[in-house]
Amino acid sequence: MTDLPTPDTNQPHDLIGIGIGPFNLSLAALAHGVPANPRPLTAAFYEQRPAFHWHPGLLIDGASLQVPFLADLVTLADPASPWTFLNYLRSRDRLFPFYFAERFHIQRAEYDAYCRWVTDQLPGLHFSHQVDAVRWNNQRGLFEIDFTQLDNEGEAEALGRAHTRHIALGIGTEPYIPEPLKPLIEAENVPVIHSADYLHHRQELLDAPHITVIGSGQSGAEIFLDLLRARPTGHENLHWLARTHAFAPMEYSKLGLEHFTPDYSRYFHALPESVRDELVPHQWQLHKGIDADTIAAIHDELYRRTLHGGWPDTTLTPGVSVRTAGRIANTRIELHLEHTQQNTRTRLTTDAVILATGYRERSLDRILTGLDPYMRRDASERPRIDDRFRLVLDPTVTGNVYVQNAERHTHGVGAPDLGLAAWRSATILNDLTGTNPYPLPERTAFTTFGLTPRTPPLPAQSPDLIPLVQGN
C-alpha cells in the first residue's frame, strides 16, 4: 500500500461529499458549475463502493418509485439543468416512448439507470475511496479528510488526504434487523435475508418449500407479490407477517403529500424536540405504508387463484410480532409469534425468512469521531442539526458539516424522501456560497402548518357599545 500525493494544500476544496447515494449525487449535480466568487466552486465526492447502484437487491421487475419522475436529482431546484431525468431520456432517444407511455411514476430500475448515467458524466466523483477520518485543523481553518483508495477486490491500495472548507455527509441508511432475528442472520446454512438482498437470493428462496416474509411496508409487499406470482397455484406455501394492525395503504392524498414539502420541514424543525419525537412514530403511514396499486395487485393475484375453487396456500397476518427465533436441525427455522390484540402465542416453522424490516440511519459517530469534541447534541444524544442542514458545532469550527438523510429527528418524515433531494441540495449550496444560485420558493404547500403567533391590536371601544352581559 502506498501513499497518494497529498493535494495542493494551497488549493483546498470548497466542498467534499462523503458518500455517493442519490442525495449527495443531487448535491454534486447542482454544485457543478456553481460559482464561488471569484471562481467556480470546487467539489469532490468520495464513495467506498466501486460504482453507483441504488438498492440493487430491490430492483424487482416492474417495481416503481413512490414519487413522480420530477423528483429526480435536480428538477425541483433547476429544471433547466443538464442532469434532469428528461435530459437523460433525450440522450437515450427515449423521449417520445416516455411521452406515449404516460407514466408519472417510473420504474426503480430506470431511476437507477438514470443516476448511473449522471455518475458516468459528472466530474469530481471518486468511487472506491473509503473515508477513514474527519478532523478539524484549527490552525488552517479547514477540515482534513483521510481516505483509503480501494482496488477491484475492495482491498486497500493507497492512502490519501484532502482538505476542504465544508463537508456534506450522505452516508445513507443500513438494513435494520430486529433483535430476535439477529442470531439467524449470523448463522450459516439458514436462508434468512434482509429485503435489501432479495434479488441476490431469489432463486434460493424460490427453491424453499415454505417462505415467510416479515414486514408490512412497500418492500415486504413487493417481495410477497413477486414470490406469489412465481409459485404454482395451490402450492404457494407463503406466510406474510406484520407488526402493524393492518396491511395499510400509504397516505397518498394530495394534501397528505404536503408533509413532504419544504413548508412542513421548516414547521417540523421549529417544534420542540419532545414534540418532534412523539410525532414521528405516529406518521408511519406517510412513508411506511404500501402503495395502493401494489395492494390491489396482490389481491388480484390471490383472487385469480380462487377461480377454479379452493384458496391459495397463503397466510397474511397483521398484528404479529416475533418474540424469539431459532433453528431446527440446522435447515429449518422456528418463529415464536405473539398476536398483540388477541394476547395469543404460537410457533411457525418455515424454510426461509425474508426480513422486510426497513432501514435505519447510519450513525455519524464513527466517521465523525474526530469532530466529537465540537459537536452539540440534543437530550437523546443525537446530533443537533439547524434549519439549513448543518451540524451544530462549536463556534471555533468555521466550516460547516451538512447532512443528508440523517435528520429525520429534526426535519421530519421528508428527510429520506427523494422529492426533497433537490430542494435540500439547493438549500445547502445557497448557504455554502453565501449567494443564491438556486432561488427557492417561499411557499410550497396549500396547508398552513401551525399558527403564526400574533397579537392583533384591540379595536377602540365605541361609547355606544352595549355589553353582551349586563351586570347588576
Coordinates of C-alpha atoms in Angstrom, one line a residue:
M1 CA 0.0 0.0 0.0
T2 CA 1.4 3.4 -1.0
D3 CA 0.6 7.0 0.0
L4 CA -1.2 9.0 -2.6
P5 CA 0.2 12.5 -3.2
T6 CA -1.5 15.0 -0.9
P7 CA -3.5 17.5 -2.9
D8 CA -2.0 21.0 -3.2
T9 CA -2.6 22.4 0.3
N10 CA -2.9 25.9 -1.1
Q11 CA -6.0 24.8 -3.1
P12 CA -8.4 23.1 -0.7
H13 CA -11.8 22.1 -1.9
D14 CA -14.8 24.2 -1.1
L15 CA -16.8 21.1 -0.5
I16 CA -16.2 17.4 0.0
G17 CA -19.1 15.0 0.0
I18 CA -18.8 11.7 1.8
G19 CA -21.0 9.0 0.2
I20 CA -22.5 9.0 -3.3
G21 CA -26.1 8.0 -3.0
P22 CA -29.0 9.8 -4.6
F23 CA -28.8 12.7 -2.1
N24 CA -25.1 13.6 -2.5
L25 CA -25.3 12.8 -6.2
S26 CA -28.0 15.5 -6.3
L27 CA -25.7 17.9 -4.5
A28 CA -22.9 17.1 -6.8
A29 CA -25.0 17.7 -9.9
L30 CA -26.3 21.0 -8.6
A31 CA -22.8 22.1 -7.4
H32 CA -21.4 21.5 -10.9
G33 CA -20.7 24.9 -12.4
V34 CA -21.9 26.9 -9.4
P35 CA -19.7 30.0 -8.9
A36 CA -18.0 30.5 -5.6
N37 CA -16.8 34.0 -6.4
P38 CA -14.5 34.8 -8.0
R39 CA -14.1 31.2 -9.4
P40 CA -16.2 28.1 -9.8
L41 CA -17.0 26.1 -6.7
T42 CA -14.5 23.2 -6.3
A43 CA -16.1 19.9 -5.0
A44 CA -15.2 16.3 -4.7
F45 CA -17.3 13.3 -3.6
Y46 CA -16.0 10.0 -2.2
E47 CA -17.7 6.7 -2.1
Q48 CA -16.2 3.4 -0.9
R49 CA -18.3 1.3 -3.4
P50 CA -16.8 0.7 -6.8
A51 CA -19.8 2.2 -8.7
F52 CA -23.3 3.7 -8.1
H53 CA -26.1 1.2 -7.5
W54 CA -29.4 2.1 -5.9
H55 CA -30.8 -0.7 -3.8
P56 CA -29.8 -3.4 -6.4
G57 CA -31.4 -6.1 -4.3
L58 CA -34.8 -4.5 -4.7
L59 CA -34.9 -3.6 -8.4
I60 CA -37.8 -6.1 -8.8
D61 CA -39.2 -6.3 -12.3
G62 CA -42.0 -3.7 -12.6
A63 CA -41.4 -2.1 -9.2
S64 CA -42.0 1.6 -9.3
L65 CA -40.8 4.6 -7.4
Q66 CA -43.3 6.1 -4.9
V67 CA -42.5 9.6 -6.1
P68 CA -43.1 11.2 -9.6
F69 CA -40.2 11.3 -12.1
L70 CA -40.0 15.1 -11.4
A71 CA -38.4 14.0 -8.1
D72 CA -35.1 13.4 -9.9
L73 CA -31.7 14.7 -8.8
V74 CA -32.2 18.4 -9.9
T75 CA -35.5 19.3 -11.5
L76 CA -37.4 20.7 -8.4
A77 CA -34.5 23.2 -7.9
D78 CA -33.3 23.6 -11.5
P79 CA -35.5 22.2 -14.3
A80 CA -33.0 23.6 -16.9
S81 CA -30.2 21.6 -15.5
P82 CA -28.4 19.2 -17.9
W83 CA -28.8 16.4 -15.3
T84 CA -32.6 16.1 -15.4
F85 CA -34.4 12.8 -16.0
L86 CA -35.9 14.2 -19.1
N87 CA -32.5 15.1 -20.5
Y88 CA -31.4 11.5 -19.7
L89 CA -34.3 10.3 -21.8
R90 CA -33.4 12.7 -24.6
S91 CA -29.8 11.4 -24.5
R92 CA -31.1 7.9 -25.0
D93 CA -33.6 8.8 -27.7
R94 CA -36.4 7.8 -25.4
L95 CA -38.4 11.0 -25.0
F96 CA -41.2 10.0 -27.4
P97 CA -41.7 6.5 -26.0
F98 CA -41.8 8.0 -22.5
Y99 CA -44.3 10.6 -23.7
F100 CA -46.6 8.0 -25.0
A101 CA -46.2 5.7 -22.0
E102 CA -47.8 8.4 -19.9
R103 CA -46.0 7.4 -16.8
F104 CA -45.7 9.8 -13.9
H105 CA -44.1 7.1 -11.7
I106 CA -41.1 5.4 -13.3
Q107 CA -39.6 2.0 -12.5
R108 CA -36.9 1.7 -9.9
A109 CA -34.6 0.1 -12.4
E110 CA -35.0 3.2 -14.6
Y111 CA -34.2 5.6 -11.8
D112 CA -31.1 3.5 -11.0
A113 CA -30.0 3.7 -14.7
Y114 CA -30.6 7.5 -14.7
C115 CA -28.5 8.0 -11.7
R116 CA -25.7 5.9 -13.2
W117 CA -25.9 8.0 -16.3
V118 CA -25.2 11.1 -14.2
T119 CA -22.3 9.5 -12.4
D120 CA -20.8 8.4 -15.7
Q121 CA -20.6 12.1 -16.9
L122 CA -20.3 14.2 -13.8
P123 CA -16.7 15.1 -12.8
G124 CA -15.4 15.1 -9.2
L125 CA -16.9 11.7 -8.2
H126 CA -14.4 9.3 -6.7
F127 CA -15.6 5.7 -6.3
S128 CA -13.6 3.0 -4.4
H129 CA -12.5 5.7 -1.9
Q130 CA -13.2 4.9 1.7
V131 CA -13.2 7.9 4.1
D132 CA -11.5 6.9 7.3
A133 CA -11.4 10.0 9.4
V134 CA -12.5 13.6 9.5
R135 CA -10.7 16.2 11.6
W136 CA -10.8 20.0 12.1
N137 CA -7.5 21.7 11.6
N138 CA -7.9 24.8 13.7
Q139 CA -4.6 26.4 12.5
R140 CA -5.6 26.2 8.9
G141 CA -9.4 26.7 9.3
L142 CA -10.0 23.6 7.2
F143 CA -11.3 20.0 7.6
E144 CA -8.9 17.2 6.9
I145 CA -10.2 14.1 5.2
D146 CA -8.2 10.9 5.4
F147 CA -9.2 8.2 2.9
T148 CA -8.1 4.8 1.5
Q149 CA -8.3 4.1 -2.2
L150 CA -9.5 0.5 -2.8
D151 CA -8.6 -1.9 -5.5
N152 CA -11.0 -4.0 -7.6
E153 CA -11.2 -6.5 -4.8
G154 CA -12.1 -3.9 -2.2
E155 CA -8.6 -4.1 -0.6
A156 CA -6.6 -1.1 0.5
E157 CA -4.4 0.2 -2.4
A158 CA -3.3 3.6 -1.3
L159 CA -3.8 6.3 1.3
G160 CA -4.6 9.9 0.8
R161 CA -5.6 13.2 2.4
A162 CA -7.7 16.1 1.2
H163 CA -8.6 19.4 2.7
T164 CA -11.9 21.2 2.5
R165 CA -13.8 24.2 3.8
H166 CA -17.1 22.3 4.1
I167 CA -18.3 18.7 4.2
A168 CA -21.6 17.1 3.1
L169 CA -22.4 13.7 4.7
G170 CA -24.6 11.5 2.6
I171 CA -23.7 8.1 4.0
G172 CA -27.2 6.8 3.8
T173 CA -29.0 4.1 5.7
E174 CA -28.4 0.5 6.6
P175 CA -30.7 -2.6 6.8
Y176 CA -32.4 -2.9 10.2
I177 CA -32.5 -6.4 11.8
P178 CA -34.8 -6.8 14.8
E179 CA -33.0 -8.2 17.8
P180 CA -34.9 -11.6 17.9
L181 CA -33.8 -12.4 14.4
K182 CA -30.1 -11.3 14.6
P183 CA -28.9 -14.8 15.6
L184 CA -30.5 -16.2 12.4
I185 CA -28.7 -13.7 10.2
E186 CA -25.4 -14.7 11.7
A187 CA -26.0 -18.4 11.4
E188 CA -24.7 -20.4 8.5
N189 CA -26.9 -22.5 6.2
V190 CA -30.0 -20.7 7.3
P191 CA -31.8 -18.8 4.5
V192 CA -32.6 -15.7 6.4
I193 CA -32.0 -12.5 4.4
H194 CA -32.9 -8.8 4.6
S195 CA -35.0 -7.5 1.8
A196 CA -32.1 -5.4 0.6
D197 CA -30.5 -8.6 -0.7
Y198 CA -33.7 -10.2 -2.1
L199 CA -32.8 -10.4 -5.8
H200 CA -29.3 -11.8 -5.0
H201 CA -31.0 -14.8 -3.3
R202 CA -34.3 -15.0 -5.2
Q203 CA -33.8 -18.4 -6.8
E204 CA -32.6 -19.9 -3.5
L205 CA -35.7 -18.6 -1.8
L206 CA -38.0 -19.9 -4.5
D207 CA -36.5 -23.4 -4.0
A208 CA -37.5 -23.3 -0.4
P209 CA -40.7 -25.4 0.4
H210 CA -42.1 -22.7 2.7
I211 CA -41.3 -19.0 2.8
T212 CA -42.1 -16.3 5.4
V213 CA -42.0 -12.6 4.7
I214 CA -41.8 -10.3 7.8
G215 CA -42.7 -6.6 7.3
S216 CA -45.7 -4.6 6.2
G217 CA -44.1 -1.9 4.2
Q218 CA -43.7 -1.5 0.4
S219 CA -40.6 -3.8 0.2
G220 CA -42.4 -6.6 2.0
A221 CA -45.5 -6.2 -0.2
E222 CA -43.4 -6.2 -3.5
I223 CA -41.5 -9.3 -2.4
F224 CA -44.6 -11.1 -1.3
L225 CA -46.2 -10.3 -4.7
D226 CA -43.1 -11.4 -6.6
L227 CA -42.9 -14.7 -4.7
L228 CA -46.7 -15.3 -5.1
R229 CA -46.5 -14.8 -8.9
A230 CA -43.6 -17.3 -9.1
R231 CA -45.2 -20.1 -7.0
P232 CA -47.6 -22.7 -8.5
T233 CA -51.3 -22.3 -7.7
G234 CA -52.4 -24.3 -4.7
H235 CA -48.7 -24.8 -3.6
E236 CA -47.7 -21.3 -2.7
N237 CA -46.7 -22.1 0.9
L238 CA -46.3 -18.4 1.7
H239 CA -46.7 -16.6 5.1
W240 CA -46.7 -12.8 5.4
L241 CA -46.5 -11.4 8.9
A242 CA -46.5 -7.8 10.1
R243 CA -46.5 -5.9 13.4
T244 CA -48.8 -3.2 12.1
H245 CA -52.5 -3.8 12.8
A246 CA -53.3 -3.9 9.0
F247 CA -51.6 -4.2 5.6
A248 CA -52.3 -0.5 5.3
P249 CA -52.1 1.7 2.2
M250 CA -49.6 4.6 2.2
E251 CA -51.1 8.0 2.8
Y252 CA -51.1 9.3 -0.8
S253 CA -53.8 12.0 -0.8
K254 CA -52.6 15.3 -2.3
L255 CA -52.9 17.2 1.0
G256 CA -51.3 14.3 2.9
L257 CA -48.3 14.5 0.5
E258 CA -47.8 18.1 1.6
H259 CA -45.9 16.6 4.6
F260 CA -43.1 16.2 2.1
T261 CA -42.8 19.8 1.3
P262 CA -40.2 22.4 2.4
D263 CA -43.1 24.1 4.3
Y264 CA -43.6 21.1 6.5
S265 CA -39.9 20.5 7.0
R266 CA -39.5 24.1 8.3
Y267 CA -42.6 23.7 10.5
F268 CA -41.3 20.4 12.0
H269 CA -37.8 21.8 12.6
A270 CA -39.3 24.6 14.7
L271 CA -41.2 22.3 17.0
P272 CA -39.8 21.4 20.5
E273 CA -37.6 18.3 20.5
S274 CA -40.1 16.4 22.7
V275 CA -43.0 17.1 20.3
R276 CA -41.0 16.0 17.3
D277 CA -40.0 12.7 18.9
E278 CA -43.6 12.0 19.8
L279 CA -44.9 12.9 16.4
V280 CA -42.6 10.8 14.1
P281 CA -43.9 7.3 15.2
H282 CA -47.5 8.3 14.5
Q283 CA -46.7 9.3 11.0
W284 CA -45.7 5.8 9.9
Q285 CA -48.4 5.6 7.2
L286 CA -46.9 8.6 5.4
H287 CA -43.8 6.6 4.5
K288 CA -44.1 3.0 5.7
G289 CA -47.5 2.0 4.2
I290 CA -48.0 0.1 0.9
D291 CA -48.8 1.7 -2.4
A292 CA -52.4 1.1 -3.2
D293 CA -51.6 -0.3 -6.6
T294 CA -49.4 -3.0 -5.0
I295 CA -52.1 -3.9 -2.6
A296 CA -54.6 -4.2 -5.5
A297 CA -52.1 -6.4 -7.5
I298 CA -51.7 -8.7 -4.5
H299 CA -55.4 -9.1 -4.1
D300 CA -55.9 -9.6 -7.8
E301 CA -53.3 -12.4 -7.8
L302 CA -54.9 -14.1 -4.8
Y303 CA -58.4 -13.8 -6.3
R304 CA -57.2 -15.2 -9.6
R305 CA -56.1 -18.3 -7.8
T306 CA -59.6 -19.0 -6.5
L307 CA -61.3 -19.0 -9.9
H308 CA -61.3 -22.8 -10.1
G309 CA -62.2 -23.4 -6.5
G310 CA -60.1 -23.6 -3.4
W311 CA -58.0 -20.9 -1.8
P312 CA -54.3 -20.2 -2.3
D313 CA -52.0 -21.7 0.3
T314 CA -51.1 -18.3 1.7
T315 CA -51.4 -16.7 5.2
L316 CA -51.4 -13.0 5.6
T317 CA -51.5 -12.0 9.3
P318 CA -51.0 -8.4 10.6
G319 CA -50.7 -7.5 14.3
V320 CA -48.0 -10.1 14.9
S321 CA -44.6 -9.7 16.5
V322 CA -41.7 -12.2 16.5
R323 CA -40.7 -12.8 20.1
T324 CA -37.8 -15.3 19.5
A325 CA -36.5 -17.4 16.7
G326 CA -34.3 -20.5 16.4
R327 CA -33.1 -23.2 14.1
I328 CA -34.5 -26.8 13.8
A329 CA -32.0 -29.4 12.5
N330 CA -29.8 -26.6 11.0
T331 CA -32.1 -26.3 8.0
R332 CA -35.5 -25.1 9.2
I333 CA -36.5 -22.1 11.2
E334 CA -38.9 -21.8 14.1
L335 CA -40.5 -18.4 14.8
H336 CA -42.2 -17.8 18.1
L337 CA -45.1 -15.4 17.4
E338 CA -47.3 -13.2 19.5
H339 CA -50.5 -11.5 18.5
T340 CA -50.8 -8.3 20.3
Q341 CA -54.5 -7.8 20.2
Q342 CA -55.5 -11.4 21.0
N343 CA -52.7 -11.8 23.5
T344 CA -52.1 -15.2 22.0
R345 CA -48.9 -17.0 21.1
T346 CA -47.9 -19.7 18.6
R347 CA -45.0 -21.2 16.7
L348 CA -44.4 -21.1 12.9
T349 CA -41.9 -23.5 11.2
T350 CA -40.6 -22.3 7.9
D351 CA -37.7 -22.9 5.5
A352 CA -36.8 -19.3 4.6
V353 CA -37.3 -15.9 6.1
I354 CA -37.2 -12.5 4.3
L355 CA -36.9 -9.5 6.6
A356 CA -38.6 -6.6 5.1
T357 CA -37.9 -4.7 8.3
G358 CA -36.7 -1.4 6.8
Y359 CA -33.6 0.7 7.3
R360 CA -32.1 2.9 9.9
E361 CA -29.9 6.0 9.5
R362 CA -26.2 5.1 9.7
S363 CA -24.6 6.5 12.8
L364 CA -22.5 9.6 12.2
D365 CA -20.3 8.9 15.2
R366 CA -17.8 6.6 13.6
I367 CA -16.9 8.8 10.7
L368 CA -17.1 12.0 12.9
T369 CA -15.1 10.7 15.9
G370 CA -12.5 13.4 15.3
L371 CA -15.2 16.1 15.5
D372 CA -16.9 14.7 18.6
P373 CA -15.5 17.4 20.9
Y374 CA -17.0 20.1 18.7
M375 CA -20.5 18.5 18.2
R376 CA -23.6 19.7 20.1
R377 CA -26.2 17.1 20.9
D378 CA -29.8 17.0 22.0
A379 CA -31.3 15.4 25.0
S380 CA -31.2 12.0 23.4
E381 CA -27.5 12.4 22.4
R382 CA -28.3 12.8 18.7
P383 CA -26.5 15.5 16.7
R384 CA -28.3 18.8 16.7
I385 CA -28.9 20.0 13.1
D386 CA -30.0 23.5 12.2
D387 CA -32.6 24.6 9.7
R388 CA -30.0 24.7 6.9
F389 CA -29.0 21.1 7.4
R390 CA -25.8 21.9 9.3
L391 CA -24.5 20.1 12.3
V392 CA -24.4 22.5 15.2
L393 CA -20.7 22.7 16.1
D394 CA -18.6 24.7 18.4
P395 CA -18.1 28.3 17.2
T396 CA -14.4 27.7 16.8
V397 CA -15.2 25.5 13.8
T398 CA -15.7 28.0 11.0
G399 CA -16.5 25.3 8.3
N400 CA -19.9 23.6 8.0
V401 CA -20.8 19.9 8.1
Y402 CA -24.1 19.4 6.1
V403 CA -26.1 16.2 6.5
Q404 CA -28.4 14.5 4.1
N405 CA -30.9 11.8 5.2
A406 CA -29.6 11.9 8.8
E407 CA -32.0 14.5 10.1
R408 CA -35.4 12.8 10.5
H409 CA -35.3 13.7 14.2
T410 CA -35.0 17.4 13.3
H411 CA -36.7 17.8 9.9
G412 CA -39.4 15.0 9.9
V413 CA -40.5 12.2 7.6
G414 CA -39.4 14.0 4.5
A415 CA -35.7 13.5 5.3
P416 CA -35.4 10.3 3.3
D417 CA -37.8 11.3 0.5
L418 CA -36.4 11.7 -3.0
G419 CA -38.9 14.5 -3.6
L420 CA -37.0 16.8 -1.2
A421 CA -33.5 15.9 -2.5
A422 CA -33.1 18.8 -5.0
W423 CA -34.5 21.4 -2.6
R424 CA -32.2 20.3 0.3
S425 CA -29.2 20.3 -2.1
A426 CA -30.1 23.8 -3.3
T427 CA -30.6 25.0 0.3
I428 CA -27.1 23.7 1.2
L429 CA -25.5 25.3 -1.8
N430 CA -27.2 28.6 -1.2
D431 CA -25.9 28.6 2.3
L432 CA -22.4 27.4 1.4
T433 CA -21.8 30.0 -1.2
G434 CA -23.5 32.8 0.7
T435 CA -25.3 33.7 -2.5
N436 CA -28.5 32.5 -4.2
P437 CA -27.5 30.3 -7.2
Y438 CA -30.8 28.4 -6.8
P439 CA -33.7 30.8 -5.8
L440 CA -36.2 28.7 -3.9
P441 CA -39.9 29.2 -3.4
E442 CA -41.1 30.8 -0.2
R443 CA -44.3 28.7 -0.1
T444 CA -44.8 25.1 -1.3
A445 CA -48.0 23.8 0.3
F446 CA -51.6 24.8 0.4
T447 CA -51.7 23.6 4.0
T448 CA -50.7 26.1 6.7
F449 CA -48.8 24.1 9.3
G450 CA -49.3 25.6 12.7
L451 CA -50.4 29.1 13.8
T452 CA -48.4 32.2 13.3
P453 CA -48.4 33.9 16.7
R454 CA -49.9 37.3 16.5
T455 CA -51.5 39.7 19.0
P456 CA -53.7 41.9 16.9
P457 CA -54.5 45.4 18.4
L458 CA -57.8 45.6 20.1
P459 CA -60.3 47.9 18.4
A460 CA -61.1 51.1 20.2
Q461 CA -64.3 50.7 22.2
S462 CA -67.2 52.7 20.9
P463 CA -69.1 54.7 23.6
D464 CA -72.4 53.4 22.1
L465 CA -71.3 49.7 22.5
I466 CA -73.8 47.7 24.6
P467 CA -72.2 45.0 26.8
L468 CA -73.3 41.4 25.9
V469 CA -73.7 40.7 29.7
Q470 CA -75.2 43.5 31.8
G471 CA -74.0 43.5 35.3
N472 CA -76.4 44.1 38.2

